[in-house]
Coordinates of C-alpha atoms in Angstrom, one line a residue:
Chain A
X25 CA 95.5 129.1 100.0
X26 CA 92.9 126.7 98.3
X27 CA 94.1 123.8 96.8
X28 CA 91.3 121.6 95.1
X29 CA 90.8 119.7 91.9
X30 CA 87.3 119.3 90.3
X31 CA 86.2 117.1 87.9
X32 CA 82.9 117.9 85.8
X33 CA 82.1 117.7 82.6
X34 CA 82.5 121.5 81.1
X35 CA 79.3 120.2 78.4
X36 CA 76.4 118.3 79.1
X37 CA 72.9 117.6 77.7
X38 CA 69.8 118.5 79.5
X39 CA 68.8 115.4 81.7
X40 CA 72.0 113.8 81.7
X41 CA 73.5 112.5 84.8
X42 CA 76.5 114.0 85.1
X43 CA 79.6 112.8 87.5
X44 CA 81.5 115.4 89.8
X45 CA 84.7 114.6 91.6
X46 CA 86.3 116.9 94.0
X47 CA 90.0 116.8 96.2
X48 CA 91.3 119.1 98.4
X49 CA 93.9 119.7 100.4
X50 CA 93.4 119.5 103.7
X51 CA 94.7 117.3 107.0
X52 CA 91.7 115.9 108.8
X53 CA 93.3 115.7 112.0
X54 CA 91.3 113.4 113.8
X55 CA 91.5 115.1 117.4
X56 CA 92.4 111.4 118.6
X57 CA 96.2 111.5 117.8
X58 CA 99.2 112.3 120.2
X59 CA 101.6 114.4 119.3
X60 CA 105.0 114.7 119.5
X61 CA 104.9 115.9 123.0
X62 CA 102.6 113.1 123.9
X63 CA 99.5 115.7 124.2
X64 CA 96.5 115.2 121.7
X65 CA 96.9 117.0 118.8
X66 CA 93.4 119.6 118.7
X67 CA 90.7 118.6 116.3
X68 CA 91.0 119.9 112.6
X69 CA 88.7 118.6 110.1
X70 CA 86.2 119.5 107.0
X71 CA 83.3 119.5 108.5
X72 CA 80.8 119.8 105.5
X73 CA 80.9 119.7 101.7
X74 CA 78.0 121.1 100.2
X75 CA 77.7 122.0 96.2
X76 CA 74.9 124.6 94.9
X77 CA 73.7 124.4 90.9
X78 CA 72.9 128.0 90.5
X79 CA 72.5 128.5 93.7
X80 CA 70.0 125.7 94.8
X81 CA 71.7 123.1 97.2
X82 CA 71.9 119.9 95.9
X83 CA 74.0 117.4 97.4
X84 CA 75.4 117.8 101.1
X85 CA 78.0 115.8 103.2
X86 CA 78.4 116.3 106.7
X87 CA 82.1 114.7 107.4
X88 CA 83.6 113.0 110.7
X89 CA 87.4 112.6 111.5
X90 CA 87.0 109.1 109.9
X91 CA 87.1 110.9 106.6
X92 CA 90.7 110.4 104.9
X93 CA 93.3 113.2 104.9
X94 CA 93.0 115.2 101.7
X95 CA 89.2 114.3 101.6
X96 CA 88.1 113.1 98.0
X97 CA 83.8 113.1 97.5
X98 CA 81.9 112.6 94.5
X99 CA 78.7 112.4 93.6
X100 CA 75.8 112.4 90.5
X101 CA 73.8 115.5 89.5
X102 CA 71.4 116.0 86.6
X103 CA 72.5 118.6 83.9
X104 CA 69.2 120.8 84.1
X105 CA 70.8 124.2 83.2
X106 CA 73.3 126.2 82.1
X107 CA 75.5 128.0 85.0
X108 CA 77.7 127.4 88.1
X109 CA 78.0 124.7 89.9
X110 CA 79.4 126.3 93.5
X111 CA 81.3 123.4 96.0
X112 CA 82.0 124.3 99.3
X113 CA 84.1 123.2 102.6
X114 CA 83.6 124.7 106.2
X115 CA 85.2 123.4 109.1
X116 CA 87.2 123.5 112.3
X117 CA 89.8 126.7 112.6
X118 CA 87.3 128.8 110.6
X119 CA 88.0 126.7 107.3
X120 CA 85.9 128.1 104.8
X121 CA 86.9 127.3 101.0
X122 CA 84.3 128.0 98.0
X123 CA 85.1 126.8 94.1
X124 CA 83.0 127.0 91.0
X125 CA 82.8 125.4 88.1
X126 CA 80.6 126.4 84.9
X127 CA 78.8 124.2 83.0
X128 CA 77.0 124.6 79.6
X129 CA 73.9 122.7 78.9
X130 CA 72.6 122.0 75.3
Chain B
X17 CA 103.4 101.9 119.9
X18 CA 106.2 103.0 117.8
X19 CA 107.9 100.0 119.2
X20 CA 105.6 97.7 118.5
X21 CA 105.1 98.5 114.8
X22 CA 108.7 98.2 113.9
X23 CA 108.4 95.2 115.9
X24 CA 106.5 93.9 113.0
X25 CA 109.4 94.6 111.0
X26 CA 111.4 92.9 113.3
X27 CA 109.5 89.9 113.4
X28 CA 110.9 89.3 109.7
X29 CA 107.8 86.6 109.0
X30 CA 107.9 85.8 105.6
X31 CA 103.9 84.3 104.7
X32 CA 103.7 82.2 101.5
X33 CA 104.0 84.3 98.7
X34 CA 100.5 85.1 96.4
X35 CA 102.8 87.1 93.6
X36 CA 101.4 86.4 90.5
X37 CA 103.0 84.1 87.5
X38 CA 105.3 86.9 85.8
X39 CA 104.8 87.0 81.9
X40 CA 107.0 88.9 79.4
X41 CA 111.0 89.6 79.0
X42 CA 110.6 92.5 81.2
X43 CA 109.9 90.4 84.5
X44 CA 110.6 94.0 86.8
X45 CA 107.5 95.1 88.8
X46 CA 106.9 98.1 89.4
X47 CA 104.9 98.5 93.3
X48 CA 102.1 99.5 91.0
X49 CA 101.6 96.0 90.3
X50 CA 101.7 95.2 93.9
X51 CA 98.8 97.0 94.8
X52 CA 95.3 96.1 94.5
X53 CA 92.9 97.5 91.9
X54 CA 91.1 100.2 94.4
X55 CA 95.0 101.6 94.8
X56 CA 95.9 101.5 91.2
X57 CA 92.9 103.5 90.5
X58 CA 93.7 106.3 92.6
X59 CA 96.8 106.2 91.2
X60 CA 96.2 106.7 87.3
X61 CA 92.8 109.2 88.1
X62 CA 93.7 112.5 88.2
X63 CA 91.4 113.7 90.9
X64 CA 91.4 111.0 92.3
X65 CA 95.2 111.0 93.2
X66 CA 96.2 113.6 96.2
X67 CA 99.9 113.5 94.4
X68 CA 98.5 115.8 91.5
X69 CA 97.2 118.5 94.6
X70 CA 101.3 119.2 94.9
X71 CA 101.8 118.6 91.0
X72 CA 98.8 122.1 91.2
X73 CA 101.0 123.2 94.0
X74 CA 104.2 122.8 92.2
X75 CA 102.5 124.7 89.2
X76 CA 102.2 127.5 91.0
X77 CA 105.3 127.5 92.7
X78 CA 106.7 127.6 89.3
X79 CA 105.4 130.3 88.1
X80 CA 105.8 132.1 91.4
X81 CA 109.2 135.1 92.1
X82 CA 111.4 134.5 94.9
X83 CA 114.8 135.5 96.3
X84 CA 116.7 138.6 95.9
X85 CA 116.9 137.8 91.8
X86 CA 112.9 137.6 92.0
X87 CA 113.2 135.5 89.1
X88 CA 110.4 132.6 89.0
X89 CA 111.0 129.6 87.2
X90 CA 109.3 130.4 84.7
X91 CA 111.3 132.9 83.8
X92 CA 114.1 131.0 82.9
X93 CA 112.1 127.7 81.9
X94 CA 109.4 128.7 80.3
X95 CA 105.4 128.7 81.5
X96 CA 104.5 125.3 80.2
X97 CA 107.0 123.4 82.1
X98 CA 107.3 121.2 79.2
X99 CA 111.2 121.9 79.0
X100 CA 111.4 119.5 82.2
X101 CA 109.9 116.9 80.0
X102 CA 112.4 114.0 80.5
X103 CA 114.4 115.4 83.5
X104 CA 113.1 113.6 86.4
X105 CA 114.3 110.3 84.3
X106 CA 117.6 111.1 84.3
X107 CA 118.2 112.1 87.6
X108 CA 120.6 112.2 90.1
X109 CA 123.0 113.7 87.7
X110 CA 126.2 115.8 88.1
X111 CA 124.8 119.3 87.3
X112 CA 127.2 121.5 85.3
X113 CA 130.5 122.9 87.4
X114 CA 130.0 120.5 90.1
X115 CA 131.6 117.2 90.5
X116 CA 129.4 114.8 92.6
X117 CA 125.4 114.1 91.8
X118 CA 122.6 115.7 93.0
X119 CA 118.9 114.4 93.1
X120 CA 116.2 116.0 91.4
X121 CA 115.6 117.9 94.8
X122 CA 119.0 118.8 94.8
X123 CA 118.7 120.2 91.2
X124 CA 116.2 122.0 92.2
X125 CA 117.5 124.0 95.1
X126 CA 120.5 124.5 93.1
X127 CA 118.6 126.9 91.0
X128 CA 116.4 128.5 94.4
X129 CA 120.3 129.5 95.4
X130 CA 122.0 130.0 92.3
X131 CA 119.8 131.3 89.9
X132 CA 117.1 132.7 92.1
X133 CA 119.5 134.1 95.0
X134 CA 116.5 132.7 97.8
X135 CA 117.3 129.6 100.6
X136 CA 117.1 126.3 99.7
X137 CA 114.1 124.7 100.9
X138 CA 114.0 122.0 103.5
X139 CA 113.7 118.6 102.6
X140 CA 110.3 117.6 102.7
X141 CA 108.8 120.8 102.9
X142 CA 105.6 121.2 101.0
X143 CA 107.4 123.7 98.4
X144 CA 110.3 121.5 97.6
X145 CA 108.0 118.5 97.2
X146 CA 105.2 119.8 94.7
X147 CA 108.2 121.5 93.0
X148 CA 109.5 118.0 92.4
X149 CA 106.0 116.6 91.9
X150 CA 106.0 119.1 89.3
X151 CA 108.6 118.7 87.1
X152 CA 108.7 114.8 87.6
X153 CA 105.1 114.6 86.5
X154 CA 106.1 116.2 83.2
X155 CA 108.3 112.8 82.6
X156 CA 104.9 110.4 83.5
X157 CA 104.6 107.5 81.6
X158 CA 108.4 107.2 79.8
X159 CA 111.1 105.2 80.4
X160 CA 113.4 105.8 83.3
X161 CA 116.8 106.6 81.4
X162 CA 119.9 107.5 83.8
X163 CA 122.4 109.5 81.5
X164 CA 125.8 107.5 80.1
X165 CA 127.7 109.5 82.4
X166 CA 130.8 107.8 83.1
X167 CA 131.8 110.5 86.2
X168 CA 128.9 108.6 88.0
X169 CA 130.2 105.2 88.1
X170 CA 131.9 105.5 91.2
X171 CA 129.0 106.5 93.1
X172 CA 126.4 104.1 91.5
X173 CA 129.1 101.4 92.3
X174 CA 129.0 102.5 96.4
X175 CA 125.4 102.5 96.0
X176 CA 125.3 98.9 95.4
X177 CA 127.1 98.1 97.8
X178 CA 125.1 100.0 100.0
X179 CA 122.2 97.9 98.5
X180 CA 124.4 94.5 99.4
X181 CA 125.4 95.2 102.7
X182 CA 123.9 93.8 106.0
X183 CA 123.1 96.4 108.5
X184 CA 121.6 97.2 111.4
X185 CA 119.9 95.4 114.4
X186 CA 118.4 93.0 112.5
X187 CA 121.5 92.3 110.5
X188 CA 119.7 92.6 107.0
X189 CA 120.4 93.9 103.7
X190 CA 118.1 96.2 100.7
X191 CA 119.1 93.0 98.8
X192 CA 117.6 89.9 101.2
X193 CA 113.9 91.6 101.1
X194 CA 113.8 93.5 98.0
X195 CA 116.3 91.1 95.4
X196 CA 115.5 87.3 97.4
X197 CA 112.3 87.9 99.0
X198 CA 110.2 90.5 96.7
X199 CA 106.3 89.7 96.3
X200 CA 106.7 87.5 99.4
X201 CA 104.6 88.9 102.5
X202 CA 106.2 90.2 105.7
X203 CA 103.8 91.3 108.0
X204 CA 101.0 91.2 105.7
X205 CA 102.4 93.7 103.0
X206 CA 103.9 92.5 99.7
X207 CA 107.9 93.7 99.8
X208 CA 108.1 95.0 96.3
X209 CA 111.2 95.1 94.5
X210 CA 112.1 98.3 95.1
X211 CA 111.7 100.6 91.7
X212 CA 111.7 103.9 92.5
X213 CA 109.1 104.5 89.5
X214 CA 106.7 107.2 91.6
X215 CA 108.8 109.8 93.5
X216 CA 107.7 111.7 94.9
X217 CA 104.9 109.3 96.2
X218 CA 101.5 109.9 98.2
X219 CA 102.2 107.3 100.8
X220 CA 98.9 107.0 102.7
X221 CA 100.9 106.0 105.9
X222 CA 102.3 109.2 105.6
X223 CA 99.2 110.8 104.4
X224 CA 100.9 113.4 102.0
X225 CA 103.4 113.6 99.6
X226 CA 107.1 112.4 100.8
X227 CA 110.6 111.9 98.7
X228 CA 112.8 108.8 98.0
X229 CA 114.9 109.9 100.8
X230 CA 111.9 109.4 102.9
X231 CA 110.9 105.8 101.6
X232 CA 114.6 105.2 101.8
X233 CA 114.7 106.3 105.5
X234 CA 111.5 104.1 106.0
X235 CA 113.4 101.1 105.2
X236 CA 116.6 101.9 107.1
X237 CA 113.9 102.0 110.5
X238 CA 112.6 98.8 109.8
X239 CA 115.8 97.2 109.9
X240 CA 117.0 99.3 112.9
X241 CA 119.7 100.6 111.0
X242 CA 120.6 104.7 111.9
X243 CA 119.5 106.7 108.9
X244 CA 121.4 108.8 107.0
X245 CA 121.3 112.4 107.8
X246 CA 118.8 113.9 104.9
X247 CA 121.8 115.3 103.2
X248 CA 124.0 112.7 103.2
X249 CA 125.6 111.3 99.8
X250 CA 124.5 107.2 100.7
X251 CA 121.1 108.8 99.7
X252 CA 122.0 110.2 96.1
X253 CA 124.1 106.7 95.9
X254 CA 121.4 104.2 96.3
X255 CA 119.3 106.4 94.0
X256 CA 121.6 106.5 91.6
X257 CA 121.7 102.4 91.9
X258 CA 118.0 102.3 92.2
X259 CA 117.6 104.5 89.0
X260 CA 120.1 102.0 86.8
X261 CA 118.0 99.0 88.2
X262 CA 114.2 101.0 86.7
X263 CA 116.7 101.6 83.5
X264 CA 113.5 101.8 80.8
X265 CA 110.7 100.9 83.5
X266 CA 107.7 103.7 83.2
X267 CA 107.7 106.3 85.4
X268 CA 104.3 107.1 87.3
X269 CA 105.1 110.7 89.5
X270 CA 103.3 111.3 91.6
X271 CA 102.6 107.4 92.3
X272 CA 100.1 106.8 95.1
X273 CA 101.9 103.9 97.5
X274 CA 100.2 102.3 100.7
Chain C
X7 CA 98.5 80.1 109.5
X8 CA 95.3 81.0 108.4
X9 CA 95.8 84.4 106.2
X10 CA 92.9 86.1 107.5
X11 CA 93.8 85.0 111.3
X12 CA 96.9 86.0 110.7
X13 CA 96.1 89.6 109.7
X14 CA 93.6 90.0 112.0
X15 CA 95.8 89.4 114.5
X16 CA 98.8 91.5 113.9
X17 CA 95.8 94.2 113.3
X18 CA 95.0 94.2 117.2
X19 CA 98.0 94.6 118.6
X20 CA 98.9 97.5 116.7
X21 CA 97.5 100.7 117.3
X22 CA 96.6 102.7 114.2
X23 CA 95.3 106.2 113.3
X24 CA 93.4 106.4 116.4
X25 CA 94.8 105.6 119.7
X26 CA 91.9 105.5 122.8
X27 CA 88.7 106.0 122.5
X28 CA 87.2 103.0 120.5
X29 CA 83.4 103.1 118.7
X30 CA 82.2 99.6 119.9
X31 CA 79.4 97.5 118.1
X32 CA 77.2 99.3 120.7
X33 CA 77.8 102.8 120.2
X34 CA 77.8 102.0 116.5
X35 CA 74.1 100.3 117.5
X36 CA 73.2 103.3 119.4
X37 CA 74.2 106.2 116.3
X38 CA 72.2 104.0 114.3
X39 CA 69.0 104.7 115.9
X40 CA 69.4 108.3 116.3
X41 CA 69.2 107.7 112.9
X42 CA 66.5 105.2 112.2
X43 CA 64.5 106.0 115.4
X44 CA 62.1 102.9 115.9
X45 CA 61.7 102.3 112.1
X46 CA 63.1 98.7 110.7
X47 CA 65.6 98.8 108.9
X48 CA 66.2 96.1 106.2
X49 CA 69.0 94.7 104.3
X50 CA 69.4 95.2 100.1
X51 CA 69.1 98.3 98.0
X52 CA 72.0 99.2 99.0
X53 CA 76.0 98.6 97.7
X54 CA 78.5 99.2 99.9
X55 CA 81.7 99.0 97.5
X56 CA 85.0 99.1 100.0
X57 CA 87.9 96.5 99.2
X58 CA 87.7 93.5 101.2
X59 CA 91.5 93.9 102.1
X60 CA 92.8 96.9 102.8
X61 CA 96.8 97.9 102.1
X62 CA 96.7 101.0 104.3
X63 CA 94.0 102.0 106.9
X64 CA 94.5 105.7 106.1
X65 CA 93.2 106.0 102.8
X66 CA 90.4 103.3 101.8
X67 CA 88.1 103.7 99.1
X68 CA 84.5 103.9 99.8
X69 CA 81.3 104.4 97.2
X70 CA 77.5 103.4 98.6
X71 CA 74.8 103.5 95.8
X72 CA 71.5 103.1 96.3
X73 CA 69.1 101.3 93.8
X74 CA 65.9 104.1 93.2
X75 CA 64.7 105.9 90.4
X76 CA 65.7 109.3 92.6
X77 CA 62.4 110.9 91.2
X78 CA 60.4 113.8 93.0
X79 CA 57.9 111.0 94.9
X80 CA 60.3 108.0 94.8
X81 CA 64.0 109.2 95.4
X82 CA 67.0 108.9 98.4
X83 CA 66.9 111.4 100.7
X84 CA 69.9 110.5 102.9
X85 CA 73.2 108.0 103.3
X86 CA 74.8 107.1 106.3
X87 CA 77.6 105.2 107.0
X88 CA 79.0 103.6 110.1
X89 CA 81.6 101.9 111.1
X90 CA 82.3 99.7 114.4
X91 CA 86.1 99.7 115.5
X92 CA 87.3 104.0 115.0
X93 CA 86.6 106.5 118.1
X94 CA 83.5 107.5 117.1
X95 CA 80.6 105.4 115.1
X96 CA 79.7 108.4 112.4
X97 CA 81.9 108.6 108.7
X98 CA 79.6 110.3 106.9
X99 CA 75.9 111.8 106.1
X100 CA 74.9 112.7 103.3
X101 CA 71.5 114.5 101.9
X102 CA 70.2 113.6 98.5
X103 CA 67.5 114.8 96.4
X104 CA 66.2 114.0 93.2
X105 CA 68.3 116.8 91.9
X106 CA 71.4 113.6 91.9
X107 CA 69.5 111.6 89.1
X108 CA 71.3 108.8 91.2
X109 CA 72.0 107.6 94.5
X110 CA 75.6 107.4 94.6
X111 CA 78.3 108.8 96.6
X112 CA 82.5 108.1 97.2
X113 CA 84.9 109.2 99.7
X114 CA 87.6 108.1 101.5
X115 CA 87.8 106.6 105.2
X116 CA 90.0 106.3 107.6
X117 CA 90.0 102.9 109.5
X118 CA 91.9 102.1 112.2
X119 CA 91.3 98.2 112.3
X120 CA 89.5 95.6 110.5
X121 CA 86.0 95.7 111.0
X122 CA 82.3 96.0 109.8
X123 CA 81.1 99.6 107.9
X124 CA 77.3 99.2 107.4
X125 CA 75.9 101.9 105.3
X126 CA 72.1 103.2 105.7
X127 CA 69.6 104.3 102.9
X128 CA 67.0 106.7 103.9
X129 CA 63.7 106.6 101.2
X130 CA 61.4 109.6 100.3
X131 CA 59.2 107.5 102.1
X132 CA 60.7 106.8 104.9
X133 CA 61.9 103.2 104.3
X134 CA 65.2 102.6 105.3
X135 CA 68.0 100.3 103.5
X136 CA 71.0 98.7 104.3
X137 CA 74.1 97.0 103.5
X138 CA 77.6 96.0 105.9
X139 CA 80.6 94.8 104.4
X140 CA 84.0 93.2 106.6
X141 CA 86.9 95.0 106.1
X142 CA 90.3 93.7 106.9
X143 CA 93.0 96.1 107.4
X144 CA 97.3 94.9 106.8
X145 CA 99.3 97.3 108.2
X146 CA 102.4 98.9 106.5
X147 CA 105.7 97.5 107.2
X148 CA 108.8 99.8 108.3
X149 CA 107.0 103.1 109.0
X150 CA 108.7 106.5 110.4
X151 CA 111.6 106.7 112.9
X152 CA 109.8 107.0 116.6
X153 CA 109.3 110.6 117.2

């Protein structure tokens, strides 16, 4: 199951710069550690965060095991219309979580 | 490698202390104040701390059936979870019918097996700890306040001297780093004093959320003493000494720690 | 002792997050001009905001921001960020538009000793910006029981 935590503003006025904060659950297993048995625990990380405002890309990340467990990202968009701002994760094992947020802009 | 980073613990070396000039009454800190600004941060922004991803998890847990009643908590609690407002503060406690203390964990599996007719969960399993993170993060920002409960004297007094005693290879006590030789550096870390203000924590050494037990167990390896068996009562006892000592101190669930 | 000796010291004999495989300053060099290609890369523009001491390797904050008016002719079309010391040179890269309004983003690295993160600014016109900072990494006293 999904576990993220967003932060946006909900309002914002056209042209503003707006904040947005995003967490999610999630191991990064570097692919460098040993186990318990002494074997190299596989690989298992994000591999890319990418958000869409209405369906136009527009930021991207592409992430390396040197990302933190739990991987936290934020960036700056500008409010240019109302809608849905769409964030997504893909990575190793098939990982594939979407979340979306609206937005109103006055 | 295991080895060698207990060694550091081992090595005991106590640097020249950079704790700052304490001001107020209150001279207690809290490992909140031990940490620099970029940790403190993390800790008090909600998005920004991976503690409030179980708090999400716990809320959902709450609301969620299980066991042959098929009763959720909220059921009996109610959907807010504002009726655990406070409870976390006061814990361990002796819950009602029983006759020693339990830990908030403790409370908590009481009512998986009692009211909820399901298995307890396992300590530190993801459930039991955003189920905790949960209903201690309703009780963020008050004063710790351990109940006038006179039945737990006896066990809070064992708990000290738990706290008091040498142990282990290295022949130390809670006491020598956390009472005589708090905001000194060993190893490079501060050694705070000890206030179990954040539980559960997002340690990142641990990289998720863990319980007191956990910290507590941390400790115990560092001076190479054997560690209790997870449900052992010397836990509950040093909480339960640890709680008396944080009397009125602000509690910050889920704290972030390093 | 000297406090930064010290800690630098006791950093290297420990192993942290990652255990073999080390990025060196030359494979860190050598992701860089994938990167950059034979273009110069200069120094300024850029903030790289990472603490200077570091209670726990695991989790350490990280925000690069890029002076530019992030317009459609004048904006930052990628960040990349490097670091010397973990398995492999790459943290992140990002891709920027003006669409951002401004060139700044966060995360959180993982960093297995103390060492030098340079981050990399690419422009709309194909300048490129940069800024390093030293990192010094304590370690956390009394961890888990072996397992």
């Amino acid at each position: 199951m999904a576990n993220v935590l967003i932060n946006a503003p909900k309002t914002a006025r056209r042209g503003e710069i707006i904040e947005i904060k995003a967490l999610i659950l999630h191991p990064m297993e570097t692919g460098f550690r040993p186990g318990t048995n002494g074997s190299i625990i596989a690989r298992n990380i994000i591999e890319r965060f990418t958000a869409t405002w209405n369906g136009d890309e527009i930021f991207r990340i592409d992430l390396s095991p040197a990302i933190a467990a739990n991987p936290f990202v934020s960036f700056f968009a500008v409010a240019t219309d109302s809608g849905t701002v769409s964030l997504r994760w893909s990575g190793d094992e098939g990982f594939q979580v979407e979340e979306s947020i609206a937005i109103t802009v006055e | 490698m295991m080895r060698l980073r207990i060694g550091l613990c081992l090595a005991s070396v106590f640097v020249a202390s950079l704790a700052l000039a304490q001001g107020g009454i209150d001279k207690r800190r809290s490992g909140y104040q031990d940490m620099g600004p970029s940790l403190q941060k993390m800790q008090d922004d909600g998005t920004a701390n991976p503690g409030m991803l179980f708090v999400q998890l716990g809320a959902q847990a709450w609301a969620t059936p299980a066991g042959a009643a098929n009763k959720a908590c909220v059921d009996c609690h109610g959907a807010s979870g504002a009726t655990m407002k406070g409870v976390a503060l006061r814990y361990p406690a002796i819950p009602e019918g029983a006759d020693t203390p339990a830990d908030l964990e403790a409370r908590i599996n009481l009512c998986r097996t009692a009211n909820q007719k399901a298995a307890p969960l396992p300590p530190e399993s993801r459930e039991l700890l955003s189920l905790s993170a949960y209903v201690a993060h309703q009780s963020r920002g008050q004063p710790i306040a351990p109940p006038d409960d006179p039945r737990l004297a006896p066990f809070r007094e064992r708990g000290a001297a738990l706290w008091a005693a040498r142990q282990g290879q290295l022949n130390l006590s809670c006491a020598a780093c956390h009472d005589d030789n708090a905001g000194k550096k060993l190893a490079g870390v501060t050694i705070p004093e000890a206030h179990p203000t954040g539980y559960p924590v997002y340690r990142l050494e641990w990289q998720t959320l863990g319980s007191l037990k956990r910290r507590l167990r941390n400790c115990l390896v560092g001076i190479r003493a054997e560690s209790y068996a997870y449900d052992s009562p010397e836990y509950v006892m040093l909480e339960l000494f640890l709680m008396e000592r944080a009397r009125g101190m602000a509690f910050e669930a889920p704290a972030v720690r390093p | 002792m000297d406090r930064r000796r010290f800690l630098a010291g006791t950093a290297t004999i420990v192993v942290l997050p990652f255990a073999s495989a080390r990025a060196t300053p030359g494979s860190m060099a050598a992701a860089i001009s994938q990167v950059v290609g034979d273009a110069a890369v200069r120094r300024g523009r850029v903030t790289l905001d990472v603490p200077p001491l570091v209670e726990n390797g695991n989790t350490v904050p990280l925000v690069v921001s890029v002076e530019s008016p992030m317009t459609a002719v004048d904006h930052v079309k990628a960040i990349h960020v490097f670091n010397e010391k973990n398995p492999q040179p790459n943290i992140f890269s990002a891709r920027l538009g003006p669409r951002n309004g401004r060139a700044v983003v966060g995360t959180r690295i993982k960093l297995g000793d103390s060492q030098t993160i340079m981050a990399i600014a690419e422009t709309s016109s194909g300048e490129f910006w940069s800024a390093s900072a030293d990192v010094i990494v304590t370690l956390a006293a009394c961890l888990e029981e072996a397992s």
